[in-house]
Amino acid sequence: MQYICSLQSSEIRLLEGRIQEIATDPGAEKNYKVDLRGGYIVIETTQGMSFMWDQKTTVVVHVTPYFQGKVCGLCGDFDGRSRNDFTTRGQSVEMSIQEFGNSWKITSTCSNINMTDLCADQPFKSALGQKHCSIIKSSVFEACHSKVNPIPYYESCVSDFCGCDSVGDCECFCTSVAAYARSCSTAGVCINWRTPAICPVFCDYYNPPDKHEWFYKPCGAPCLKTCRNPQGKCGNILYSLEGCYPECNPDKPYFDEERRECVSLPDCTSW
């Protein structure tokens, strides 16, 4: 899978396991920064747009209030009116989700969306999806149910499960549940839902030999003191993302974004 983010003077390609930055205007000043926060790759632009990718199947876009009524596309037009969110590229309001999606194709080589019931011909997979996805409606997320309606997320989870290529370790199931957990976190409810058996995250992979610095945080970590941000002042919702975060000790209290390790301030390489 590949995602492409086109900015004024650059094109950023999010590929499996790596990021490719292409300068479309080599003489222009770089107007964005790319960072790894938790399990997400985050692109923040100087214009007030942020793009988050979980390195799997989910992309989240944030824009500042400045863009209200100035954007369009698959995410809607951000004008406070939900009735015209399905506005096509030709500026007509479409009732069909399928036609709306097809109108925003970038190239003619992209195949049309074919909206079908992915579970209709797969009763076994549908039943298995309902069993797994029921965690969204279960007591695990009970504290969030009154804040964020679980039913649309549950239904999407089952549909995504049926659309997965593998019944076993299914990324679609994990990302669907993670989407609900992220909405809960945004609503102020932190849910620690992952277990060694359900969509585990192994942060020990990032630990250097004989050190234990990286830990899983279900709703992000306090703003880190980093080489790029030594004051540790963030005030940014993007820091509530789940994933693996370092806990630096007093001897090496700054996180070096380039080397992905805790260092002293003089040893910083990413300024």
PDB file of C-alpha atoms in Angstrom:
ATOM      1  CA  MET A   1       0.000   0.000   0.000  1.00  0.00           C
ATOM      2  CA  GLN A   2       1.204   3.526  -0.779  1.00  0.00           C
ATOM      3  CA  TYR A   3      -0.070   6.971   0.199  1.00  0.00           C
ATOM      4  CA  ILE A   4       1.047  10.161  -1.536  1.00  0.00           C
ATOM      5  CA  CYS A   5       0.906  13.587   0.108  1.00  0.00           C
ATOM      6  CA  SER A   6       1.376  16.425  -2.380  1.00  0.00           C
ATOM      7  CA  LEU A   7       2.347  19.800  -0.907  1.00  0.00           C
ATOM      8  CA  GLN A   8       3.299  23.082  -2.598  1.00  0.00           C
ATOM      9  CA  SER A   9       6.934  22.228  -3.260  1.00  0.00           C
ATOM     10  CA  SER A  10       7.202  18.566  -2.262  1.00  0.00           C
ATOM     11  CA  GLU A  11       5.683  15.160  -2.694  1.00  0.00           C
ATOM     12  CA  ILE A  12       5.845  12.743   0.239  1.00  0.00           C
ATOM     13  CA  ARG A  13       5.291   9.072  -0.462  1.00  0.00           C
ATOM     14  CA  LEU A  14       4.434   6.880   2.502  1.00  0.00           C
ATOM     15  CA  LEU A  15       5.574   3.417   1.558  1.00  0.00           C
ATOM     16  CA  GLU A  16       5.712   0.204   3.558  1.00  0.00           C
ATOM     17  CA  GLY A  17       8.458   0.693   6.105  1.00  0.00           C
ATOM     18  CA  ARG A  18       9.857   3.957   4.721  1.00  0.00           C
ATOM     19  CA  ILE A  19       9.175   7.554   3.703  1.00  0.00           C
ATOM     20  CA  GLN A  20      10.203   8.978   0.328  1.00  0.00           C
ATOM     21  CA  GLU A  21      10.445  12.769   0.040  1.00  0.00           C
ATOM     22  CA  ILE A  22      10.579  14.263  -3.463  1.00  0.00           C
ATOM     23  CA  ALA A  23      11.243  17.993  -3.932  1.00  0.00           C
ATOM     24  CA  THR A  24       9.064  19.190  -6.829  1.00  0.00           C
ATOM     25  CA  ASP A  25      10.532  22.690  -6.443  1.00  0.00           C
ATOM     26  CA  PRO A  26      14.133  22.211  -5.206  1.00  0.00           C
ATOM     27  CA  GLY A  27      14.639  25.939  -4.628  1.00  0.00           C
ATOM     28  CA  ALA A  28      11.644  26.369  -2.336  1.00  0.00           C
ATOM     29  CA  GLU A  29      11.864  26.372   1.440  1.00  0.00           C
ATOM     30  CA  LYS A  30      10.698  23.161   3.119  1.00  0.00           C
ATOM     31  CA  ASN A  31       7.262  23.866   4.564  1.00  0.00           C
ATOM     32  CA  TYR A  32       6.663  20.680   6.552  1.00  0.00           C
ATOM     33  CA  LYS A  33       8.264  18.271   8.985  1.00  0.00           C
ATOM     34  CA  VAL A  34       7.959  14.508   9.292  1.00  0.00           C
ATOM     35  CA  ASP A  35       8.001  12.826  12.674  1.00  0.00           C
ATOM     36  CA  LEU A  36       7.322   9.437  14.281  1.00  0.00           C
ATOM     37  CA  ARG A  37       4.909   9.607  17.212  1.00  0.00           C
ATOM     38  CA  GLY A  38       3.853   6.402  18.861  1.00  0.00           C
ATOM     39  CA  GLY A  39       2.856   4.083  16.043  1.00  0.00           C
ATOM     40  CA  TYR A  40       2.140   6.914  13.608  1.00  0.00           C
ATOM     41  CA  ILE A  41       4.114   8.788  10.985  1.00  0.00           C
ATOM     42  CA  VAL A  42       3.046  12.419  11.280  1.00  0.00           C
ATOM     43  CA  ILE A  43       3.448  15.137   8.657  1.00  0.00           C
ATOM     44  CA  GLU A  44       2.869  18.680   9.935  1.00  0.00           C
ATOM     45  CA  THR A  45       2.835  21.615   7.539  1.00  0.00           C
ATOM     46  CA  THR A  46       3.489  25.255   8.318  1.00  0.00           C
ATOM     47  CA  GLN A  47       0.049  26.098   6.856  1.00  0.00           C
ATOM     48  CA  GLY A  48      -1.768  24.275   9.670  1.00  0.00           C
ATOM     49  CA  MET A  49      -2.416  20.852   8.157  1.00  0.00           C
ATOM     50  CA  SER A  50      -1.418  17.550   9.761  1.00  0.00           C
ATOM     51  CA  PHE A  51      -1.477  14.073   8.244  1.00  0.00           C
ATOM     52  CA  MET A  52      -1.187  10.948  10.387  1.00  0.00           C
ATOM     53  CA  TRP A  53      -0.558   7.436   9.053  1.00  0.00           C
ATOM     54  CA  ASP A  54      -0.566   4.336  11.259  1.00  0.00           C
ATOM     55  CA  GLN A  55       1.804   2.649   8.756  1.00  0.00           C
ATOM     56  CA  LYS A  56      -1.011   0.257   7.867  1.00  0.00           C
ATOM     57  CA  THR A  57      -4.460   1.135   6.545  1.00  0.00           C
ATOM     58  CA  THR A  58      -5.449   4.336   8.359  1.00  0.00           C
ATOM     59  CA  VAL A  59      -4.782   7.965   7.396  1.00  0.00           C
ATOM     60  CA  VAL A  60      -6.114  10.831   9.532  1.00  0.00           C
ATOM     61  CA  VAL A  61      -6.145  14.464   8.386  1.00  0.00           C
ATOM     62  CA  HIS A  62      -6.338  17.465  10.739  1.00  0.00           C
ATOM     63  CA  VAL A  63      -6.714  21.083   9.616  1.00  0.00           C
ATOM     64  CA  THR A  64      -6.902  24.288  11.653  1.00  0.00           C
ATOM     65  CA  PRO A  65     -10.084  26.429  11.777  1.00  0.00           C
ATOM     66  CA  TYR A  66      -8.461  28.686   9.169  1.00  0.00           C
ATOM     67  CA  PHE A  67      -9.443  26.116   6.538  1.00  0.00           C
ATOM     68  CA  GLN A  68     -13.132  26.086   7.436  1.00  0.00           C
ATOM     69  CA  GLY A  69     -15.087  26.264   4.194  1.00  0.00           C
ATOM     70  CA  LYS A  70     -11.886  26.269   2.122  1.00  0.00           C
ATOM     71  CA  VAL A  71     -11.378  22.525   1.579  1.00  0.00           C
ATOM     72  CA  CYS A  72     -13.134  19.792  -0.370  1.00  0.00           C
ATOM     73  CA  GLY A  73     -12.741  16.114  -1.163  1.00  0.00           C
ATOM     74  CA  LEU A  74     -13.404  12.765   0.462  1.00  0.00           C
ATOM     75  CA  CYS A  75     -13.187  14.293   3.960  1.00  0.00           C
ATOM     76  CA  GLY A  76     -15.976  16.792   3.262  1.00  0.00           C
ATOM     77  CA  ASP A  77     -15.796  20.572   3.019  1.00  0.00           C
ATOM     78  CA  PHE A  78     -15.496  21.578   6.707  1.00  0.00           C
ATOM     79  CA  ASP A  79     -18.229  24.218   6.619  1.00  0.00           C
ATOM     80  CA  GLY A  80     -20.257  22.941   9.562  1.00  0.00           C
ATOM     81  CA  ARG A  81     -23.032  21.532   7.379  1.00  0.00           C
ATOM     82  CA  SER A  82     -23.121  17.755   7.043  1.00  0.00           C
ATOM     83  CA  ARG A  83     -25.744  17.691   4.281  1.00  0.00           C
ATOM     84  CA  ASN A  84     -23.299  18.793   1.590  1.00  0.00           C
ATOM     85  CA  ASP A  85     -20.312  16.659   2.616  1.00  0.00           C
ATOM     86  CA  PHE A  86     -20.877  14.383  -0.388  1.00  0.00           C
ATOM     87  CA  THR A  87     -20.039  17.173  -2.836  1.00  0.00           C
ATOM     88  CA  THR A  88     -18.427  15.739  -5.968  1.00  0.00           C
ATOM     89  CA  ARG A  89     -15.515  17.122  -7.944  1.00  0.00           C
ATOM     90  CA  GLY A  90     -18.108  18.715 -10.252  1.00  0.00           C
ATOM     91  CA  GLN A  91     -19.627  20.566  -7.262  1.00  0.00           C
ATOM     92  CA  SER A  92     -22.889  18.618  -7.261  1.00  0.00           C
ATOM     93  CA  VAL A  93     -24.182  16.960  -4.089  1.00  0.00           C
ATOM     94  CA  GLU A  94     -24.357  13.195  -4.577  1.00  0.00           C
ATOM     95  CA  MET A  95     -26.626  10.871  -2.597  1.00  0.00           C
ATOM     96  CA  SER A  96     -24.648   7.747  -3.511  1.00  0.00           C
ATOM     97  CA  ILE A  97     -21.454   7.131  -1.542  1.00  0.00           C
ATOM     98  CA  GLN A  98     -20.153   5.105  -4.477  1.00  0.00           C
ATOM     99  CA  GLU A  99     -20.622   7.917  -7.013  1.00  0.00           C
ATOM    100  CA  PHE A 100     -19.223  10.485  -4.586  1.00  0.00           C
ATOM    101  CA  GLY A 101     -16.069   8.426  -4.058  1.00  0.00           C
ATOM    102  CA  ASN A 102     -15.583   7.743  -7.749  1.00  0.00           C
ATOM    103  CA  SER A 103     -15.807  11.465  -8.572  1.00  0.00           C
ATOM    104  CA  TRP A 104     -12.626  12.148  -6.582  1.00  0.00           C
ATOM    105  CA  LYS A 105     -10.376   9.682  -8.388  1.00  0.00           C
ATOM    106  CA  ILE A 106      -6.981  11.215  -9.154  1.00  0.00           C
ATOM    107  CA  THR A 107      -6.327   9.213 -12.328  1.00  0.00           C
ATOM    108  CA  SER A 108      -8.522   7.328 -14.761  1.00  0.00           C
ATOM    109  CA  THR A 109      -6.467   4.181 -14.136  1.00  0.00           C
ATOM    110  CA  CYS A 110      -7.950   3.881 -10.644  1.00  0.00           C
ATOM    111  CA  SER A 111     -10.783   1.355 -10.622  1.00  0.00           C
ATOM    112  CA  ASN A 112     -14.252   2.472  -9.611  1.00  0.00           C
ATOM    113  CA  ILE A 113     -15.513   1.799  -6.114  1.00  0.00           C
ATOM    114  CA  ASN A 114     -17.884  -1.149  -6.073  1.00  0.00           C
ATOM    115  CA  MET A 115     -20.001  -0.942  -2.921  1.00  0.00           C
ATOM    116  CA  THR A 116     -21.123  -4.453  -2.059  1.00  0.00           C
ATOM    117  CA  ASP A 117     -21.984  -6.266   1.141  1.00  0.00           C
ATOM    118  CA  LEU A 118     -18.618  -7.877   1.833  1.00  0.00           C
ATOM    119  CA  CYS A 119     -20.141 -10.290   4.357  1.00  0.00           C
ATOM    120  CA  ALA A 120     -23.135 -11.452   2.266  1.00  0.00           C
ATOM    121  CA  ASP A 121     -21.384 -14.438   0.678  1.00  0.00           C
ATOM    122  CA  GLN A 122     -19.123 -15.193   3.647  1.00  0.00           C
ATOM    123  CA  PRO A 123     -21.367 -16.289   6.549  1.00  0.00           C
ATOM    124  CA  PHE A 124     -18.485 -17.930   8.440  1.00  0.00           C
ATOM    125  CA  LYS A 125     -16.267 -14.894   8.154  1.00  0.00           C
ATOM    126  CA  SER A 126     -19.166 -12.612   9.024  1.00  0.00           C
ATOM    127  CA  ALA A 127     -19.863 -14.564  12.215  1.00  0.00           C
ATOM    128  CA  LEU A 128     -16.176 -14.526  13.120  1.00  0.00           C
ATOM    129  CA  GLY A 129     -16.015 -10.793  12.469  1.00  0.00           C
ATOM    130  CA  GLN A 130     -19.031 -10.181  14.701  1.00  0.00           C
ATOM    131  CA  LYS A 131     -17.374 -12.204  17.450  1.00  0.00           C
ATOM    132  CA  HIS A 132     -14.063 -10.335  17.283  1.00  0.00           C
ATOM    133  CA  CYS A 133     -15.551  -6.881  16.713  1.00  0.00           C
ATOM    134  CA  SER A 134     -17.919  -7.266  19.666  1.00  0.00           C
ATOM    135  CA  ILE A 135     -15.061  -5.958  21.826  1.00  0.00           C
ATOM    136  CA  ILE A 136     -16.153  -2.489  20.669  1.00  0.00           C
ATOM    137  CA  LYS A 137     -19.582  -2.998  22.260  1.00  0.00           C
ATOM    138  CA  SER A 138     -18.240  -4.871  25.291  1.00  0.00           C
ATOM    139  CA  SER A 139     -17.392  -3.759  28.826  1.00  0.00           C
ATOM    140  CA  VAL A 140     -13.819  -3.070  27.665  1.00  0.00           C
ATOM    141  CA  PHE A 141     -15.050   0.148  26.035  1.00  0.00           C
ATOM    142  CA  GLU A 142     -18.002   0.737  28.371  1.00  0.00           C
ATOM    143  CA  ALA A 143     -16.575   4.016  29.700  1.00  0.00           C
ATOM    144  CA  CYS A 144     -16.588   5.410  26.171  1.00  0.00           C
ATOM    145  CA  HIS A 145     -20.024   4.282  24.989  1.00  0.00           C
ATOM    146  CA  SER A 146     -21.812   7.353  26.331  1.00  0.00           C
ATOM    147  CA  LYS A 147     -19.270   9.659  24.657  1.00  0.00           C
ATOM    148  CA  VAL A 148     -18.833   7.984  21.264  1.00  0.00           C
ATOM    149  CA  ASN A 149     -21.529   5.787  19.687  1.00  0.00           C
ATOM    150  CA  PRO A 150     -19.922   2.343  19.204  1.00  0.00           C
ATOM    151  CA  ILE A 151     -22.435   0.986  16.651  1.00  0.00           C
ATOM    152  CA  PRO A 152     -21.024   2.637  13.463  1.00  0.00           C
ATOM    153  CA  TYR A 153     -17.507   1.542  14.471  1.00  0.00           C
ATOM    154  CA  TYR A 154     -18.708  -1.999  15.180  1.00  0.00           C
ATOM    155  CA  GLU A 155     -20.481  -2.237  11.819  1.00  0.00           C
ATOM    156  CA  SER A 156     -17.423  -0.899   9.979  1.00  0.00           C
ATOM    157  CA  CYS A 157     -15.237  -3.359  11.865  1.00  0.00           C
ATOM    158  CA  VAL A 158     -17.346  -6.336  10.772  1.00  0.00           C
ATOM    159  CA  SER A 159     -17.429  -5.128   7.164  1.00  0.00           C
ATOM    160  CA  ASP A 160     -13.666  -4.557   7.144  1.00  0.00           C
ATOM    161  CA  PHE A 161     -13.114  -7.981   8.667  1.00  0.00           C
ATOM    162  CA  CYS A 162     -15.032  -9.598   5.834  1.00  0.00           C
ATOM    163  CA  GLY A 163     -12.960  -7.626   3.340  1.00  0.00           C
ATOM    164  CA  CYS A 164      -9.648  -8.821   4.729  1.00  0.00           C
ATOM    165  CA  ASP A 165      -7.586 -11.327   2.811  1.00  0.00           C
ATOM    166  CA  SER A 166      -6.749 -13.345   5.916  1.00  0.00           C
ATOM    167  CA  VAL A 167      -9.135 -14.580   8.593  1.00  0.00           C
ATOM    168  CA  GLY A 168      -6.290 -14.985  11.095  1.00  0.00           C
ATOM    169  CA  ASP A 169      -4.025 -12.077  12.027  1.00  0.00           C
ATOM    170  CA  CYS A 170      -6.199  -9.439  10.399  1.00  0.00           C
ATOM    171  CA  GLU A 171      -4.914  -5.873  10.189  1.00  0.00           C
ATOM    172  CA  CYS A 172      -8.365  -4.634   9.260  1.00  0.00           C
ATOM    173  CA  PHE A 173      -9.797  -5.775  12.586  1.00  0.00           C
ATOM    174  CA  CYS A 174      -7.026  -4.149  14.634  1.00  0.00           C
ATOM    175  CA  THR A 175      -7.161  -0.844  12.782  1.00  0.00           C
ATOM    176  CA  SER A 176     -10.963  -0.746  13.074  1.00  0.00           C
ATOM    177  CA  VAL A 177     -10.852  -1.181  16.847  1.00  0.00           C
ATOM    178  CA  ALA A 178      -7.962   1.276  17.059  1.00  0.00           C
ATOM    179  CA  ALA A 179     -10.113   3.836  15.212  1.00  0.00           C
ATOM    180  CA  TYR A 180     -12.777   3.610  17.908  1.00  0.00           C
ATOM    181  CA  ALA A 181     -10.157   3.797  20.657  1.00  0.00           C
ATOM    182  CA  ARG A 182      -8.695   6.912  19.002  1.00  0.00           C
ATOM    183  CA  SER A 183     -12.131   8.575  18.910  1.00  0.00           C
ATOM    184  CA  CYS A 184     -12.574   7.693  22.575  1.00  0.00           C
ATOM    185  CA  SER A 185      -9.209   9.252  23.382  1.00  0.00           C
ATOM    186  CA  THR A 186     -10.187  12.425  21.517  1.00  0.00           C
ATOM    187  CA  ALA A 187     -13.379  12.501  23.607  1.00  0.00           C
ATOM    188  CA  GLY A 188     -11.291  12.295  26.787  1.00  0.00           C
ATOM    189  CA  VAL A 189     -11.682   8.580  27.532  1.00  0.00           C
ATOM    190  CA  CYS A 190      -8.514   6.479  27.484  1.00  0.00           C
ATOM    191  CA  ILE A 191      -9.085   2.780  26.798  1.00  0.00           C
ATOM    192  CA  ASN A 192      -6.232   0.312  27.219  1.00  0.00           C
ATOM    193  CA  TRP A 193      -7.760  -2.416  25.035  1.00  0.00           C
ATOM    194  CA  ARG A 194      -4.784  -4.232  23.534  1.00  0.00           C
ATOM    195  CA  THR A 195      -3.566  -7.487  25.110  1.00  0.00           C
ATOM    196  CA  PRO A 196      -0.919 -10.071  24.227  1.00  0.00           C
ATOM    197  CA  ALA A 197      -3.712 -11.956  22.416  1.00  0.00           C
ATOM    198  CA  ILE A 198      -5.610  -9.010  20.883  1.00  0.00           C
ATOM    199  CA  CYS A 199      -3.641  -6.779  18.497  1.00  0.00           C
ATOM    200  CA  PRO A 200      -0.482  -6.622  20.642  1.00  0.00           C
ATOM    201  CA  VAL A 201       2.137  -3.895  20.255  1.00  0.00           C
ATOM    202  CA  PHE A 202       5.680  -4.965  21.085  1.00  0.00           C
ATOM    203  CA  CYS A 203       7.729  -1.940  22.153  1.00  0.00           C
ATOM    204  CA  ASP A 204      10.717  -4.037  23.239  1.00  0.00           C
ATOM    205  CA  TYR A 205      11.715  -4.094  19.581  1.00  0.00           C
ATOM    206  CA  TYR A 206      12.911  -0.489  19.955  1.00  0.00           C
ATOM    207  CA  ASN A 207      14.906  -1.063  23.132  1.00  0.00           C
ATOM    208  CA  PRO A 208      18.691  -1.130  22.731  1.00  0.00           C
ATOM    209  CA  PRO A 209      20.590  -4.047  24.330  1.00  0.00           C
ATOM    210  CA  ASP A 210      20.470  -4.072  28.139  1.00  0.00           C
ATOM    211  CA  LYS A 211      18.160  -1.028  28.211  1.00  0.00           C
ATOM    212  CA  HIS A 212      14.447  -0.645  28.808  1.00  0.00           C
ATOM    213  CA  GLU A 213      13.445   2.803  27.554  1.00  0.00           C
ATOM    214  CA  TRP A 214      10.459   2.213  25.287  1.00  0.00           C
ATOM    215  CA  PHE A 215       6.953   1.570  26.649  1.00  0.00           C
ATOM    216  CA  TYR A 216       3.483   1.213  25.161  1.00  0.00           C
ATOM    217  CA  LYS A 217       1.091   4.093  25.888  1.00  0.00           C
ATOM    218  CA  PRO A 218      -2.581   3.555  24.936  1.00  0.00           C
ATOM    219  CA  CYS A 219      -3.327   7.278  24.711  1.00  0.00           C
ATOM    220  CA  GLY A 220       0.009   8.867  24.022  1.00  0.00           C
ATOM    221  CA  ALA A 221       2.650  10.202  26.387  1.00  0.00           C
ATOM    222  CA  PRO A 222       3.343  13.575  27.983  1.00  0.00           C
ATOM    223  CA  CYS A 223       5.100  15.932  25.610  1.00  0.00           C
ATOM    224  CA  LEU A 224       8.678  14.753  25.267  1.00  0.00           C
ATOM    225  CA  LYS A 225      11.734  16.910  25.693  1.00  0.00           C
ATOM    226  CA  THR A 226      13.444  16.337  22.385  1.00  0.00           C
ATOM    227  CA  CYS A 227      16.433  17.705  20.548  1.00  0.00           C
ATOM    228  CA  ARG A 228      14.095  19.698  18.311  1.00  0.00           C
ATOM    229  CA  ASN A 229      11.908  20.711  21.247  1.00  0.00           C
ATOM    230  CA  PRO A 230      14.189  20.886  24.322  1.00  0.00           C
ATOM    231  CA  GLN A 231      11.632  22.883  26.331  1.00  0.00           C
ATOM    232  CA  GLY A 232       9.084  20.082  25.983  1.00  0.00           C
ATOM    233  CA  LYS A 233       6.230  22.440  25.063  1.00  0.00           C
ATOM    234  CA  CYS A 234       3.655  20.920  22.736  1.00  0.00           C
ATOM    235  CA  GLY A 235       0.016  21.675  23.402  1.00  0.00           C
ATOM    236  CA  ASN A 236      -0.824  19.474  20.435  1.00  0.00           C
ATOM    237  CA  ILE A 237      -3.550  16.833  20.168  1.00  0.00           C
ATOM    238  CA  LEU A 238      -1.240  14.766  17.979  1.00  0.00           C
ATOM    239  CA  TYR A 239       0.700  13.781  21.086  1.00  0.00           C
ATOM    240  CA  SER A 240      -2.273  11.732  22.308  1.00  0.00           C
ATOM    241  CA  LEU A 241      -1.581   9.043  19.708  1.00  0.00           C
ATOM    242  CA  GLU A 242      -1.125   5.521  20.991  1.00  0.00           C
ATOM    243  CA  GLY A 243       2.060   3.590  20.426  1.00  0.00           C
ATOM    244  CA  CYS A 244       5.607   3.117  21.688  1.00  0.00           C
ATOM    245  CA  TYR A 245       7.237   6.033  23.500  1.00  0.00           C
ATOM    246  CA  PRO A 246      10.628   6.442  25.172  1.00  0.00           C
ATOM    247  CA  GLU A 247      11.026   7.282  28.852  1.00  0.00           C
ATOM    248  CA  CYS A 248      14.384   9.031  29.105  1.00  0.00           C
ATOM    249  CA  ASN A 249      16.318   9.019  32.378  1.00  0.00           C
ATOM    250  CA  PRO A 250      17.732  12.175  34.075  1.00  0.00           C
ATOM    251  CA  ASP A 251      21.230  11.499  32.715  1.00  0.00           C
ATOM    252  CA  LYS A 252      19.975  11.544  29.132  1.00  0.00           C
ATOM    253  CA  PRO A 253      16.687  13.464  29.287  1.00  0.00           C
ATOM    254  CA  TYR A 254      16.333  14.425  25.607  1.00  0.00           C
ATOM    255  CA  PHE A 255      15.004  12.253  22.812  1.00  0.00           C
ATOM    256  CA  ASP A 256      16.988  12.471  19.578  1.00  0.00           C
ATOM    257  CA  GLU A 257      14.448  12.177  16.747  1.00  0.00           C
ATOM    258  CA  GLU A 258      17.097  11.231  14.206  1.00  0.00           C
ATOM    259  CA  ARG A 259      18.786   8.431  16.139  1.00  0.00           C
ATOM    260  CA  ARG A 260      15.642   7.415  18.033  1.00  0.00           C
ATOM    261  CA  GLU A 261      17.396   7.281  21.385  1.00  0.00           C
ATOM    262  CA  CYS A 262      17.739   9.231  24.628  1.00  0.00           C
ATOM    263  CA  VAL A 263      20.751  11.561  24.781  1.00  0.00           C
ATOM    264  CA  SER A 264      22.161  14.536  26.658  1.00  0.00           C
ATOM    265  CA  LEU A 265      21.587  17.939  25.056  1.00  0.00           C
ATOM    266  CA  PRO A 266      25.185  18.279  23.750  1.00  0.00           C
ATOM    267  CA  ASP A 267      24.819  14.890  22.009  1.00  0.00           C
ATOM    268  CA  CYS A 268      21.756  15.931  19.997  1.00  0.00           C
ATOM    269  CA  THR A 269      22.044  15.485  16.230  1.00  0.00           C
ATOM    270  CA  SER A 270      18.569  16.719  15.217  1.00  0.00           C
ATOM    271  CA  TRP A 271      18.250  20.451  15.829  1.00  0.00           C
TER     272      TRP A 271
END
